[in-house]
XYZ file of C-alpha atoms in Angstrom:
754
model
C -30.367 41.760 -32.291
C -26.702 42.223 -31.419
C -24.095 43.742 -33.740
C -21.370 41.628 -35.316
C -18.160 41.144 -33.310
C -15.413 43.680 -33.920
C -13.090 40.968 -35.218
C -15.570 39.986 -37.941
C -16.198 42.347 -40.877
C -19.935 43.074 -41.237
C -20.065 42.003 -44.906
C -18.634 38.559 -44.290
C -20.851 35.521 -43.645
C -20.012 33.359 -40.616
C -20.603 29.614 -40.227
C -22.532 30.086 -36.944
C -25.101 32.699 -35.995
C -23.693 35.348 -33.696
C -25.899 38.391 -34.019
C -29.015 36.722 -32.582
C -27.222 35.633 -29.412
C -26.978 37.536 -26.156
C -23.232 38.084 -25.866
C -23.125 39.818 -22.485
C -19.819 38.824 -20.842
C -21.122 38.826 -17.249
C -22.991 35.899 -15.648
C -26.452 36.400 -14.204
C -27.301 35.177 -10.684
C -29.294 32.206 -12.040
C -26.434 31.228 -14.371
C -23.927 31.544 -11.542
C -26.080 29.307 -9.312
C -26.594 26.647 -11.966
C -22.913 26.537 -12.874
C -21.961 26.326 -9.205
C -24.281 23.365 -8.661
C -22.722 21.540 -11.603
C -19.186 22.382 -10.566
C -19.715 21.131 -6.968
C -21.290 17.868 -8.070
C -18.923 14.916 -7.736
C -21.094 12.540 -9.749
C -21.664 12.588 -13.483
C -25.022 13.892 -14.598
C -27.367 11.535 -16.325
C -28.649 12.418 -19.777
C -31.850 13.780 -18.275
C -29.969 15.827 -15.694
C -27.618 17.153 -18.359
C -30.555 18.135 -20.550
C -32.203 19.996 -17.675
C -28.888 21.615 -16.735
C -28.358 22.865 -20.306
C -31.921 24.173 -20.455
C -31.221 26.459 -17.506
C -28.143 27.802 -19.340
C -29.617 28.185 -22.831
C -27.771 31.493 -23.496
C -24.452 29.766 -22.905
C -25.182 26.328 -24.300
C -26.919 27.174 -27.597
C -23.813 28.798 -29.260
C -21.739 25.852 -28.082
C -24.217 23.413 -29.591
C -24.100 25.319 -32.890
C -20.317 24.865 -32.938
C -20.694 21.158 -32.144
C -23.218 20.762 -34.964
C -20.656 22.254 -37.367
C -17.741 20.187 -36.078
C -19.895 17.003 -35.897
C -18.142 15.063 -33.128
C -19.571 11.960 -31.479
C -22.252 12.460 -28.818
C -19.991 11.682 -25.856
C -17.229 14.093 -26.933
C -19.831 16.672 -27.820
C -21.363 16.700 -24.349
C -17.975 16.477 -22.673
C -16.648 19.507 -24.574
C -19.714 21.637 -23.802
C -19.557 20.811 -20.120
C -15.790 21.478 -19.952
C -16.287 24.939 -21.451
C -19.054 25.621 -18.897
C -16.692 24.656 -16.049
C -14.137 27.173 -17.381
C -16.885 29.803 -17.514
C -17.692 29.197 -13.846
C -13.995 29.139 -12.848
C -13.328 32.486 -14.559
C -16.733 33.970 -13.593
C -17.058 35.316 -17.091
C -18.813 34.127 -20.246
C -16.544 33.044 -23.113
C -17.722 36.085 -25.094
C -15.483 38.220 -22.924
C -12.392 35.992 -22.830
C -9.157 37.532 -24.042
C -6.569 35.875 -26.262
C -4.486 34.827 -23.253
C -7.541 33.178 -21.650
C -8.157 31.106 -24.750
C -4.471 30.105 -24.910
C -4.634 28.817 -21.319
C -7.807 26.858 -22.016
C -6.498 25.380 -25.277
C -3.140 24.310 -23.848
C -4.975 22.260 -21.202
C -7.159 20.425 -23.715
C -4.789 18.288 -25.746
C -7.238 15.438 -26.241
C -10.095 17.659 -27.428
C -7.967 20.312 -29.148
C -9.928 20.563 -32.460
C -13.267 20.995 -30.674
C -11.883 23.614 -28.299
C -10.260 25.313 -31.288
C -13.664 25.417 -32.975
C -15.245 27.089 -29.944
C -12.371 29.571 -29.605
C -12.316 30.418 -33.320
C -16.044 30.603 -34.019
C -17.209 32.227 -30.791
C -14.154 34.131 -29.592
C -12.438 35.134 -32.828
C -9.228 33.441 -31.689
C -6.626 33.157 -34.515
C -3.295 32.922 -32.685
C -2.821 29.269 -33.619
C 1.014 29.262 -33.529
C 0.872 30.137 -29.802
C -0.779 26.776 -28.948
C 0.120 24.631 -31.956
C 2.011 21.526 -30.840
C 1.326 19.590 -34.062
C -1.908 18.179 -32.628
C -3.917 20.820 -34.467
C -4.317 20.176 -38.224
C -5.096 23.441 -39.987
C -6.259 21.865 -43.250
C -8.768 19.532 -41.620
C -9.963 22.246 -39.277
C -10.485 24.740 -42.108
C -12.555 22.246 -44.114
C -14.763 21.689 -41.061
C -15.336 25.416 -40.656
C -15.733 26.642 -44.241
C -16.512 23.459 -46.125
C -14.287 21.150 -48.130
C -15.185 22.572 -51.546
C -14.338 26.201 -50.746
C -11.056 25.332 -49.007
C -9.891 22.929 -51.709
C -10.626 25.486 -54.392
C -8.438 28.098 -52.662
C -5.615 25.629 -52.006
C -5.797 24.263 -55.564
C -5.475 27.709 -57.129
C -2.286 28.376 -55.181
C -0.848 24.915 -55.824
C -1.434 25.020 -59.581
C 0.266 28.399 -59.891
C 3.292 27.322 -57.847
C 3.673 24.104 -59.861
C 3.545 26.193 -63.022
C 6.368 28.373 -61.677
C 8.608 25.386 -60.965
C 8.257 24.921 -57.202
C 9.169 21.509 -55.815
C 6.206 19.131 -55.542
C 7.156 18.270 -51.959
C 6.597 21.848 -50.858
C 3.471 22.311 -52.970
C 1.862 19.141 -51.617
C 2.900 19.293 -47.970
C 3.501 22.905 -46.942
C 1.124 24.912 -49.122
C -2.186 23.395 -47.839
C -1.199 24.037 -44.221
C -0.085 27.597 -44.942
C -3.098 28.491 -47.088
C -5.521 27.047 -44.558
C -3.849 28.945 -41.742
C -4.175 32.113 -43.805
C -7.835 31.284 -44.490
C -8.483 30.899 -40.772
C -6.581 34.072 -39.899
C -8.400 36.019 -42.621
C -11.755 34.398 -41.664
C -12.645 33.715 -45.295
C -11.861 30.934 -47.808
C -11.937 33.335 -50.777
C -8.477 34.394 -51.979
C -9.878 37.709 -53.202
C -10.663 38.659 -49.597
C -7.143 37.940 -48.325
C -5.323 40.777 -46.598
C -1.585 41.384 -46.868
C -1.524 42.522 -43.240
C -2.804 39.090 -42.168
C 0.090 37.348 -43.916
C 2.513 39.815 -42.335
C 1.150 38.951 -38.885
C 1.465 35.228 -39.562
C 5.033 35.741 -40.694
C 5.916 37.524 -37.471
C 4.486 34.668 -35.392
C 6.245 31.877 -37.283
C 9.979 31.433 -36.814
C 10.359 28.356 -39.051
C 12.174 29.172 -42.297
C 10.018 26.756 -44.312
C 6.775 28.414 -43.167
C 8.140 31.875 -43.895
C 9.173 30.856 -47.401
C 5.788 29.306 -48.030
C 4.049 32.497 -46.890
C 6.203 34.486 -49.327
C 5.291 32.068 -52.138
C 1.579 32.424 -51.329
C 1.899 36.215 -51.368
C 3.567 36.012 -54.800
C 0.628 33.998 -56.126
C -1.826 36.540 -54.728
C 0.201 39.326 -56.356
C 0.104 37.535 -59.699
C -3.685 37.165 -59.343
C -3.957 40.918 -58.794
C -5.110 40.621 -55.187
C -1.947 42.133 -53.675
C -0.025 45.064 -55.104
C 3.306 43.530 -54.153
C 4.394 40.286 -52.434
C 6.045 39.943 -49.074
C 9.774 40.630 -49.013
C 11.874 37.510 -49.477
C 13.915 38.313 -46.377
C 12.810 40.052 -43.243
C 14.126 43.609 -43.324
C 15.470 44.608 -39.963
C 15.167 48.287 -39.262
C 16.742 50.622 -36.776
C 14.257 49.639 -34.079
C 15.529 46.043 -34.168
C 19.104 47.225 -33.490
C 18.755 50.084 -31.020
C 22.460 49.923 -30.142
C 23.338 51.914 -33.275
C 21.826 54.997 -31.624
C 24.033 54.697 -28.553
C 26.022 57.868 -27.789
C 24.352 59.665 -30.719
C 22.736 63.011 -29.756
C 18.965 62.873 -30.214
C 18.822 65.992 -32.398
C 21.529 64.731 -34.758
C 19.885 61.273 -34.969
C 16.533 62.867 -35.813
C 17.968 64.914 -38.689
C 19.900 61.895 -39.999
C 16.749 59.787 -40.003
C 14.930 62.567 -41.862
C 17.706 62.682 -44.485
C 17.607 58.902 -44.948
C 13.843 58.981 -45.509
C 13.844 62.026 -47.814
C 17.023 61.757 -49.902
C 16.614 60.700 -53.531
C 19.929 58.887 -53.670
C 20.096 55.118 -54.144
C 19.030 52.827 -51.333
C 22.514 51.504 -50.612
C 23.946 55.019 -50.630
C 21.300 56.259 -48.228
C 21.653 53.367 -45.775
C 25.466 53.381 -45.820
C 25.531 57.154 -45.466
C 23.020 57.015 -42.620
C 25.198 54.696 -40.543
C 28.250 56.862 -41.120
C 26.363 60.019 -40.204
C 25.505 58.381 -36.878
C 29.244 57.846 -36.337
C 29.752 61.560 -36.981
C 27.147 62.201 -34.303
C 29.166 60.184 -31.774
C 32.223 62.293 -32.595
C 30.206 65.473 -32.121
C 28.850 64.254 -28.793
C 32.372 63.715 -27.473
C 34.285 66.579 -29.081
C 31.732 69.272 -29.995
C 28.539 68.957 -27.926
C 27.689 72.532 -28.848
C 27.318 71.551 -32.555
C 25.052 68.507 -32.324
C 22.591 70.283 -34.644
C 23.571 70.607 -38.356
C 22.466 74.247 -38.198
C 25.331 74.971 -35.765
C 28.092 73.808 -38.118
C 30.587 76.387 -39.328
C 33.336 76.525 -41.917
C 35.944 75.904 -39.196
C 34.166 72.774 -37.921
C 33.873 71.415 -41.469
C 37.624 71.922 -41.980
C 38.338 70.150 -38.693
C 36.125 67.240 -39.756
C 38.072 66.822 -43.014
C 41.375 66.841 -41.132
C 40.133 64.309 -38.566
C 38.743 61.928 -41.195
C 42.063 61.949 -43.070
C 43.747 60.631 -39.885
C 40.937 58.233 -38.931
C 41.606 54.596 -38.091
C 39.400 51.532 -38.288
C 37.150 51.253 -35.235
C 37.058 54.955 -34.402
C 33.566 56.282 -33.664
C 32.072 52.767 -33.956
C 29.166 51.807 -31.727
C 30.582 48.327 -30.979
C 34.141 47.227 -31.680
C 33.161 43.552 -31.804
C 31.516 44.247 -35.154
C 34.943 44.988 -36.643
C 37.556 42.289 -37.195
C 40.105 42.415 -34.383
C 42.968 42.198 -36.883
C 41.828 45.428 -38.595
C 41.153 47.628 -35.566
C 43.610 50.498 -35.343
C 44.771 50.387 -38.960
C 44.406 53.509 -41.156
C 41.368 53.606 -43.392
C 41.803 53.477 -47.160
C 41.832 56.552 -49.386
C 38.555 55.512 -50.985
C 36.893 55.335 -47.570
C 38.205 58.802 -46.685
C 36.778 60.194 -49.922
C 33.406 58.506 -49.323
C 33.078 59.762 -45.740
C 33.884 63.329 -46.682
C 31.645 63.211 -49.740
C 28.617 61.763 -47.910
C 28.722 64.500 -45.272
C 28.946 67.112 -48.032
C 25.889 65.569 -49.691
C 24.113 65.563 -46.314
C 24.643 69.293 -45.764
C 23.892 70.158 -49.413
C 20.527 68.400 -49.190
C 19.630 70.012 -45.876
C 20.454 73.452 -47.272
C 18.474 72.808 -50.444
C 15.450 71.684 -48.415
C 15.641 74.756 -46.194
C 16.243 72.697 -43.047
C 19.350 74.687 -42.077
C 20.719 78.124 -43.046
C 23.526 78.446 -45.632
C 26.445 79.223 -43.348
C 29.091 77.626 -45.592
C 29.403 75.948 -48.986
C 29.630 72.146 -48.494
C 31.063 71.641 -51.988
C 34.110 73.742 -51.071
C 34.494 73.171 -47.327
C 33.788 69.424 -47.405
C 36.047 68.584 -50.321
C 38.473 65.673 -50.381
C 42.111 66.848 -50.192
C 44.196 66.538 -53.338
C 46.664 64.254 -51.562
C 43.845 61.736 -51.056
C 42.406 62.116 -54.547
C 45.807 61.343 -56.053
C 45.532 57.867 -54.526
C 42.214 57.156 -56.259
C 43.396 56.737 -59.833
C 42.275 53.876 -62.069
C 43.252 50.565 -60.524
C 41.447 47.712 -62.292
C 41.533 44.481 -60.292
C 42.005 42.219 -63.274
C 42.038 38.446 -62.817
C 45.214 36.802 -64.130
C 44.938 35.287 -67.619
C 45.715 31.724 -66.490
C 43.099 31.806 -63.720
C 40.531 33.398 -66.018
C 41.109 30.729 -68.664
C 40.414 28.018 -66.066
C 37.219 29.775 -64.972
C 36.051 29.941 -68.601
C 36.665 26.224 -68.986
C 34.777 25.502 -65.755
C 31.829 27.660 -66.837
C 31.536 25.987 -70.241
C 31.741 22.482 -68.723
C 29.420 22.935 -65.733
C 27.420 19.848 -64.703
C 24.617 19.109 -62.258
C 27.053 17.736 -59.670
C 28.974 21.016 -59.641
C 26.010 23.211 -58.712
C 25.534 24.573 -55.188
C 23.530 22.225 -53.002
C 20.020 23.191 -51.971
C 19.972 23.440 -48.183
C 16.293 23.838 -47.331
C 14.182 22.420 -50.151
C 13.948 18.702 -50.811
C 13.638 17.822 -54.472
C 11.378 14.998 -55.585
C 12.886 14.952 -59.122
C 16.373 13.954 -57.941
C 17.830 17.445 -58.406
C 20.149 18.622 -55.643
C 20.352 22.292 -56.613
C 17.798 25.025 -56.128
C 18.043 26.385 -59.685
C 17.912 24.257 -62.880
C 21.199 23.491 -64.588
C 20.169 25.302 -67.790
C 19.490 28.501 -65.860
C 22.807 28.317 -64.010
C 24.669 27.699 -67.262
C 23.072 30.764 -68.811
C 24.007 32.791 -65.720
C 27.609 31.618 -65.874
C 27.988 32.319 -69.589
C 26.522 35.817 -69.203
C 28.870 36.439 -66.282
C 31.990 35.244 -68.117
C 31.356 36.670 -71.583
C 29.103 39.738 -71.461
C 30.951 42.063 -69.051
C 27.757 43.167 -67.281
C 27.274 44.526 -63.791
C 25.626 42.286 -61.216
C 22.427 44.326 -61.214
C 22.279 44.323 -65.018
C 22.521 40.521 -65.053
C 19.697 40.222 -62.514
C 17.520 42.626 -64.520
C 17.943 41.076 -67.979
C 14.579 40.437 -69.593
C 13.108 37.592 -71.605
C 13.871 38.140 -75.288
C 17.012 40.183 -74.615
C 18.972 38.271 -77.299
C 18.685 39.247 -80.963
C 20.546 37.937 -83.994
C 21.826 39.991 -86.899
C 21.195 39.134 -89.702
C 17.835 37.405 -89.274
C 17.541 33.904 -87.870
C 16.569 32.448 -91.261
C 19.667 33.831 -92.926
C 21.782 32.660 -90.000
C 20.437 29.113 -90.398
C 21.073 29.245 -94.130
C 24.694 30.183 -93.451
C 24.879 27.627 -90.623
C 24.895 30.467 -88.144
C 28.449 31.499 -88.942
C 27.616 35.027 -90.080
C 25.008 35.805 -87.399
C 25.994 38.349 -84.753
C 24.515 37.959 -81.280
C 23.182 41.232 -79.846
C 22.270 41.572 -76.176
C 19.788 44.218 -75.000
C 20.911 45.783 -71.718
C 18.290 47.485 -69.513
C 18.608 50.913 -67.944
C 21.594 51.032 -65.618
C 23.259 53.545 -63.348
C 25.327 55.224 -66.079
C 23.383 54.893 -69.334
C 19.922 54.368 -70.847
C 19.046 51.017 -72.475
C 21.560 49.995 -75.128
C 22.538 46.998 -77.224
C 25.964 45.377 -77.301
C 27.429 42.536 -79.374
C 28.449 39.422 -77.439
C 29.789 35.985 -78.268
C 27.431 33.456 -79.813
C 27.731 31.231 -76.765
C 25.831 33.842 -74.741
C 22.864 33.844 -77.111
C 22.796 30.056 -77.324
C 22.839 29.613 -73.530
C 20.071 32.190 -73.020
C 17.967 30.623 -75.776
C 18.307 27.199 -74.133
C 17.123 28.605 -70.802
C 14.189 30.469 -72.370
C 12.955 27.218 -73.909
C 13.084 25.410 -70.556
C 12.074 28.354 -68.347
C 8.713 27.786 -66.606
C 6.002 30.389 -67.039
C 6.723 33.080 -64.460
C 4.759 36.136 -63.323
C 5.847 39.613 -64.250
C 7.698 41.506 -61.573
C 8.224 45.189 -60.911
C 11.537 46.664 -62.056
C 12.271 49.133 -59.258
C 14.634 51.169 -61.460
C 12.097 51.800 -64.228
C 8.748 51.177 -62.501
C 7.682 48.680 -65.200
C 6.222 45.196 -64.800
C 8.566 43.027 -66.864
C 9.437 39.377 -67.403
C 12.886 38.971 -65.905
C 15.078 36.379 -67.580
C 16.554 34.913 -64.421
C 13.284 34.565 -62.516
C 12.485 31.234 -60.890
C 9.623 30.381 -58.561
C 8.414 33.924 -58.902
C 11.629 35.463 -57.569
C 14.834 36.804 -59.074
C 18.209 35.460 -58.099
C 19.498 37.029 -54.907
C 21.872 40.023 -55.022
C 24.695 37.941 -53.523
C 24.090 34.716 -55.433
C 26.739 35.430 -58.080
C 29.535 36.368 -55.671
C 28.695 34.136 -52.702
C 27.442 30.961 -54.384
C 28.138 30.833 -58.119
C 31.700 32.162 -58.416
C 33.027 29.950 -55.557
C 31.384 27.017 -57.371
C 33.290 27.904 -60.558
C 36.512 28.217 -58.576
C 36.051 24.731 -57.097
C 35.334 23.324 -60.544
C 38.420 25.053 -62.008
C 40.674 24.143 -59.076
C 41.619 27.752 -58.301
C 41.247 29.680 -55.028
C 38.269 32.076 -54.798
C 40.642 34.953 -54.057
C 44.025 36.158 -55.284
C 46.462 38.907 -54.351
C 43.914 41.543 -55.421
C 41.088 40.162 -53.260
C 38.021 37.988 -53.803
C 37.018 37.108 -57.349
C 33.707 38.887 -57.934
C 31.362 39.700 -60.796
C 32.763 43.234 -60.983
C 36.308 41.891 -61.347
C 35.013 39.717 -64.175
C 33.783 42.901 -65.876
C 37.240 44.492 -65.542
C 38.965 41.354 -66.811
C 36.801 41.133 -69.932
C 37.299 44.837 -70.687
C 41.082 44.573 -70.272
C 41.297 41.522 -72.530
C 39.315 43.281 -75.253
C 41.627 46.283 -74.941
C 44.781 44.129 -75.145
C 43.697 41.708 -77.881
C 45.513 41.256 -81.196
C 43.076 43.643 -82.858
C 42.060 45.658 -79.801
C 38.985 47.766 -79.250
C 39.651 51.450 -78.767
C 38.878 53.216 -75.522
C 35.769 54.855 -77.012
C 34.505 51.547 -78.374
C 34.949 49.985 -74.959
C 33.079 52.906 -73.427
C 30.068 52.110 -75.601
C 30.385 48.371 -75.007
C 30.526 48.746 -71.217
C 27.796 51.379 -71.122
C 29.856 54.136 -69.490
C 28.992 57.795 -69.670
C 32.578 59.030 -70.139
C 35.919 57.482 -71.180
C 37.241 58.381 -67.725
C 34.998 55.721 -66.185
C 36.212 53.174 -68.740
C 39.814 53.756 -67.668
C 38.945 52.302 -64.266
C 38.206 48.964 -65.961
C 41.038 48.799 -68.513
C 44.577 47.720 -67.704
C 47.285 47.355 -70.369
C 48.957 43.971 -69.984
C 52.772 43.797 -69.666
C 52.885 41.692 -72.850
C 51.166 44.345 -74.950
C 53.190 47.089 -73.295
C 56.437 45.245 -74.124
C 55.361 44.758 -77.740
C 54.428 48.416 -78.083
C 57.745 49.423 -76.554
C 59.610 47.154 -78.937
C 57.680 48.464 -81.939
C 58.440 52.032 -80.899
C 62.154 51.268 -81.484
C 63.486 53.524 -78.769
C 66.986 51.983 -78.918
C 67.111 51.744 -82.712
C 65.749 55.280 -83.042
C 68.880 56.649 -81.441
C 71.324 54.444 -83.440
C 72.238 54.231 -87.103
C 74.152 51.441 -88.828
C 77.236 52.561 -90.831
C 79.322 50.277 -93.018
C 82.996 50.183 -92.135
C 85.897 48.922 -94.292
C 88.966 47.540 -92.471
C 92.279 47.433 -94.392
C 93.752 44.228 -92.963
C 97.034 44.649 -94.864
C 97.817 47.921 -93.071
C 96.833 46.436 -89.713
C 98.921 43.262 -90.190
C 101.898 45.329 -91.392
C 101.815 47.361 -88.181
C 101.364 50.638 -90.032
C 98.008 51.478 -88.465
C 99.607 54.226 -86.408
C 100.874 56.020 -89.558
C 98.365 55.180 -92.269
C 94.562 55.130 -92.285
C 93.183 51.605 -91.803
C 89.443 52.165 -91.037
C 87.125 53.760 -93.607
C 83.476 54.751 -92.861
C 81.213 54.526 -95.882
C 79.295 57.798 -96.192
C 77.657 56.888 -99.481
C 79.280 59.682 -101.448
C 82.732 58.943 -100.068
C 84.767 57.489 -97.224
C 85.897 59.014 -93.933
C 89.238 57.765 -92.610
C 88.880 59.498 -89.235
C 89.324 56.741 -86.651
C 86.941 58.357 -84.132
C 84.151 58.962 -86.625
C 81.404 58.186 -84.004
C 82.586 61.266 -82.048
C 82.817 63.640 -85.013
C 80.163 66.413 -84.870
C 80.095 66.576 -88.698
C 79.231 62.899 -89.305
C 75.705 63.702 -90.565
C 76.917 66.635 -92.751
C 80.482 65.889 -93.700
C 82.551 69.046 -94.187
C 84.979 67.079 -96.429
C 88.090 67.749 -94.418
C 91.481 66.091 -94.970
C 90.135 62.721 -93.747
C 87.503 62.627 -96.498
C 88.025 60.398 -99.547
C 85.492 60.931 -102.350
C 84.381 57.757 -104.090
C 85.160 59.159 -107.508
C 88.851 59.713 -106.689
C 91.629 57.394 -107.674
C 92.475 56.716 -104.039
C 88.925 55.543 -103.285
C 88.954 53.342 -106.377
C 92.241 51.773 -105.278
C 90.715 51.210 -101.835
C 87.687 49.447 -103.298
C 89.923 47.334 -105.528
C 91.781 45.812 -102.629
C 90.913 42.199 -101.933
C 91.969 42.128 -98.286
C 89.267 44.547 -97.060
C 87.023 43.409 -94.192
C 83.490 44.808 -94.446
C 81.728 45.398 -91.108
C 78.898 47.507 -89.615
C 78.994 49.793 -86.626
C 76.125 51.438 -84.669
C 76.460 55.185 -84.358
C 74.310 56.946 -81.677
C 72.596 60.081 -82.983
C 71.775 63.296 -81.181
C 68.383 65.002 -81.324
C 69.484 67.405 -84.071
C 70.837 64.545 -86.138
C 67.614 62.537 -85.649
C 65.630 65.519 -86.832
C 67.852 65.801 -89.896
C 67.201 62.134 -90.688
C 63.440 62.146 -90.055
C 62.284 65.663 -90.961
C 64.180 66.210 -94.228
C 65.897 69.187 -95.946
C 64.867 71.936 -93.543
C 66.251 70.061 -90.552
C 69.462 69.306 -92.485
C 69.939 72.981 -93.258
C 69.521 73.849 -89.597
C 72.146 71.255 -88.734
C 74.580 72.686 -91.313
C 74.076 76.151 -89.864
C 74.853 74.904 -86.337
C 78.046 73.130 -87.522
C 79.379 75.971 -89.676
C 81.916 77.075 -87.063
C 82.611 73.701 -85.407
C 86.146 72.463 -86.172
C 86.528 69.267 -88.176
C 88.851 66.464 -87.063
C 91.444 67.902 -89.486
C 91.255 71.358 -87.858
C 89.485 73.869 -90.142
C 85.755 74.597 -89.796
C 83.236 73.994 -92.620
C 83.043 77.757 -93.205
C 86.802 77.916 -93.648
C 86.784 74.904 -95.944
C 84.152 76.519 -98.173
C 85.978 79.887 -98.357
C 89.502 78.543 -99.109
C 90.447 78.619 -102.786
C 91.104 75.329 -104.439
C 94.443 75.049 -106.229
C 94.818 72.422 -108.921
C 98.378 70.993 -109.146
C 99.313 69.156 -112.250
C 102.223 66.749 -112.198
C 104.279 65.987 -115.249
C 104.425 62.355 -116.271
C 107.550 60.597 -115.015
C 109.942 59.566 -117.810
C 111.215 56.004 -118.001
C 114.697 57.150 -118.746
């Protein structure tokens, strides 16, 4: 009794008996002689001769006959296949038990006409599973798998996968044509028709061997089904992740010690994935600089305060393309230009985080404080103030119209999947409409949109009351998941958002739960289709350009490409500049920011609102006051204006005849000099009785003290009187002198008529 082959698990039944056979790889002398006689014979053996020949080689022929019994070919092809395998055994001087994968590939490539039978021998007796290496579309995996494991077992496995994919909304063309081939190939590679015995490593190996995009996508879909059934912990990644080993050029000119520490930081740091990967590539650039300028400090432990200061100074003067591994990765038009202030801040900050982590982990000694020595200069920080990239109102209005009027013909075309239902897009129209409305009305980040969950819309008051009031009083509330700046929260949104999401939830196919990497929960994502969420770049690369084409606007403006984050800034700015605007703190809660400082980076006051606020402030009117002026036209027309007063300023309690009243320092607190005419006097009454007076108004600019006297009241007026006590009036004397002079009353005797 021989043990099971190493490629076959001991607890797995096999269609042919292997353990009872003598699987010695070397030929005996009798076997060598018999095979040589058959190989040198130029005539075909008769049936009797063939039977005798096979009897002498029972150890070699019996396993082959077992395979032929399972494959059930015709008698002629059966005998021909057995004899052909025996010829190869003699030619290689080794029994097929000892053939390697390359030997089987050579044999199979030379047997086009009898490929399925040779495949059966290679698979059942040699454990050969590298079908893509010899597959030239002559080999049918589905038919071959049913021959090996039986039609019932294979169809059951294929049917389970197909039913789940149809339930998730996959195209029937893919489910019918591609899934059986892929599942059967996985069955053969896993050597079992039971889905519960499938191995994720087997699917990974198949994915590496297949270069066709359609096969790779089908393998991912199969892995998603197995994950939903609880067989796998997680499905295959939708896209092949290329690591450092695939691009070894990034390590060129980087000292080995520095590269090792950088790789350790990337694997150990708790920062976000994008931060770690972006920081890792920049740290390698720092290593190239060290290799050229400071080879003595290629280890982080050798860094000093002076080297950190030099690094900050060098980064502030850095230009695009410096320290890069290959200049052809950078646009030729940008090479040599200074880097932006934000890039300078990021590159200084990431190195500070690198050294802080290494010191905290005890990897290097604390020779300097990274938070102080690797700090962005103030001159650079001053360039990083809030600068919201708001989309212009006219362009945004067109995008809103395009989003609310989206049709099937406007959607992005599906490039790889043929639709049997006449649809040309990958995602259903209802789902895309819901995506667009959420993008244009909710002000969410891209990641928050992708992580919205089923049932995220709530109505307040209840739905019954909303229907009773025809929905006019219902407020749509949107539940936002955990994000990078706040825990879960709820925000009010326009009704159109709730209606679009509700329409998609009614049409949405049943989808499996997926792991939320940020929270570690298995949740039902809202925008999940065919078991996968929308891609990270779908909104910016596919959907927004589609809206721009529909609206007839370019996908970029003077501030750059129109993106989902610019949509967030635009919505926030419009809410801040509306007729009844939201306050900064209300916007902070609505956007989900931790501090109002972050909200300021999204809010921009429009010139229209700024102009209105400036006009309402009344800066010009605040410094002017209107004074009524009486013009005595009779004096002017008589030419006596040089000798007699002709212009009178109405002070309320009297008139001032001083021609240069706007320059008088006592205009706000009249000292009642010789130019003053009280309204109760006979002269003032005669002036008011004249019919040839021209009433006009004149603007008088006010000083700060005079404004205070007008706006602050009695106390400010008293201060003004104190300041003007010794200032001469237009008539000459000061107010103090006018108050101290004694008043003399002169009575005149009535003039007699005689």
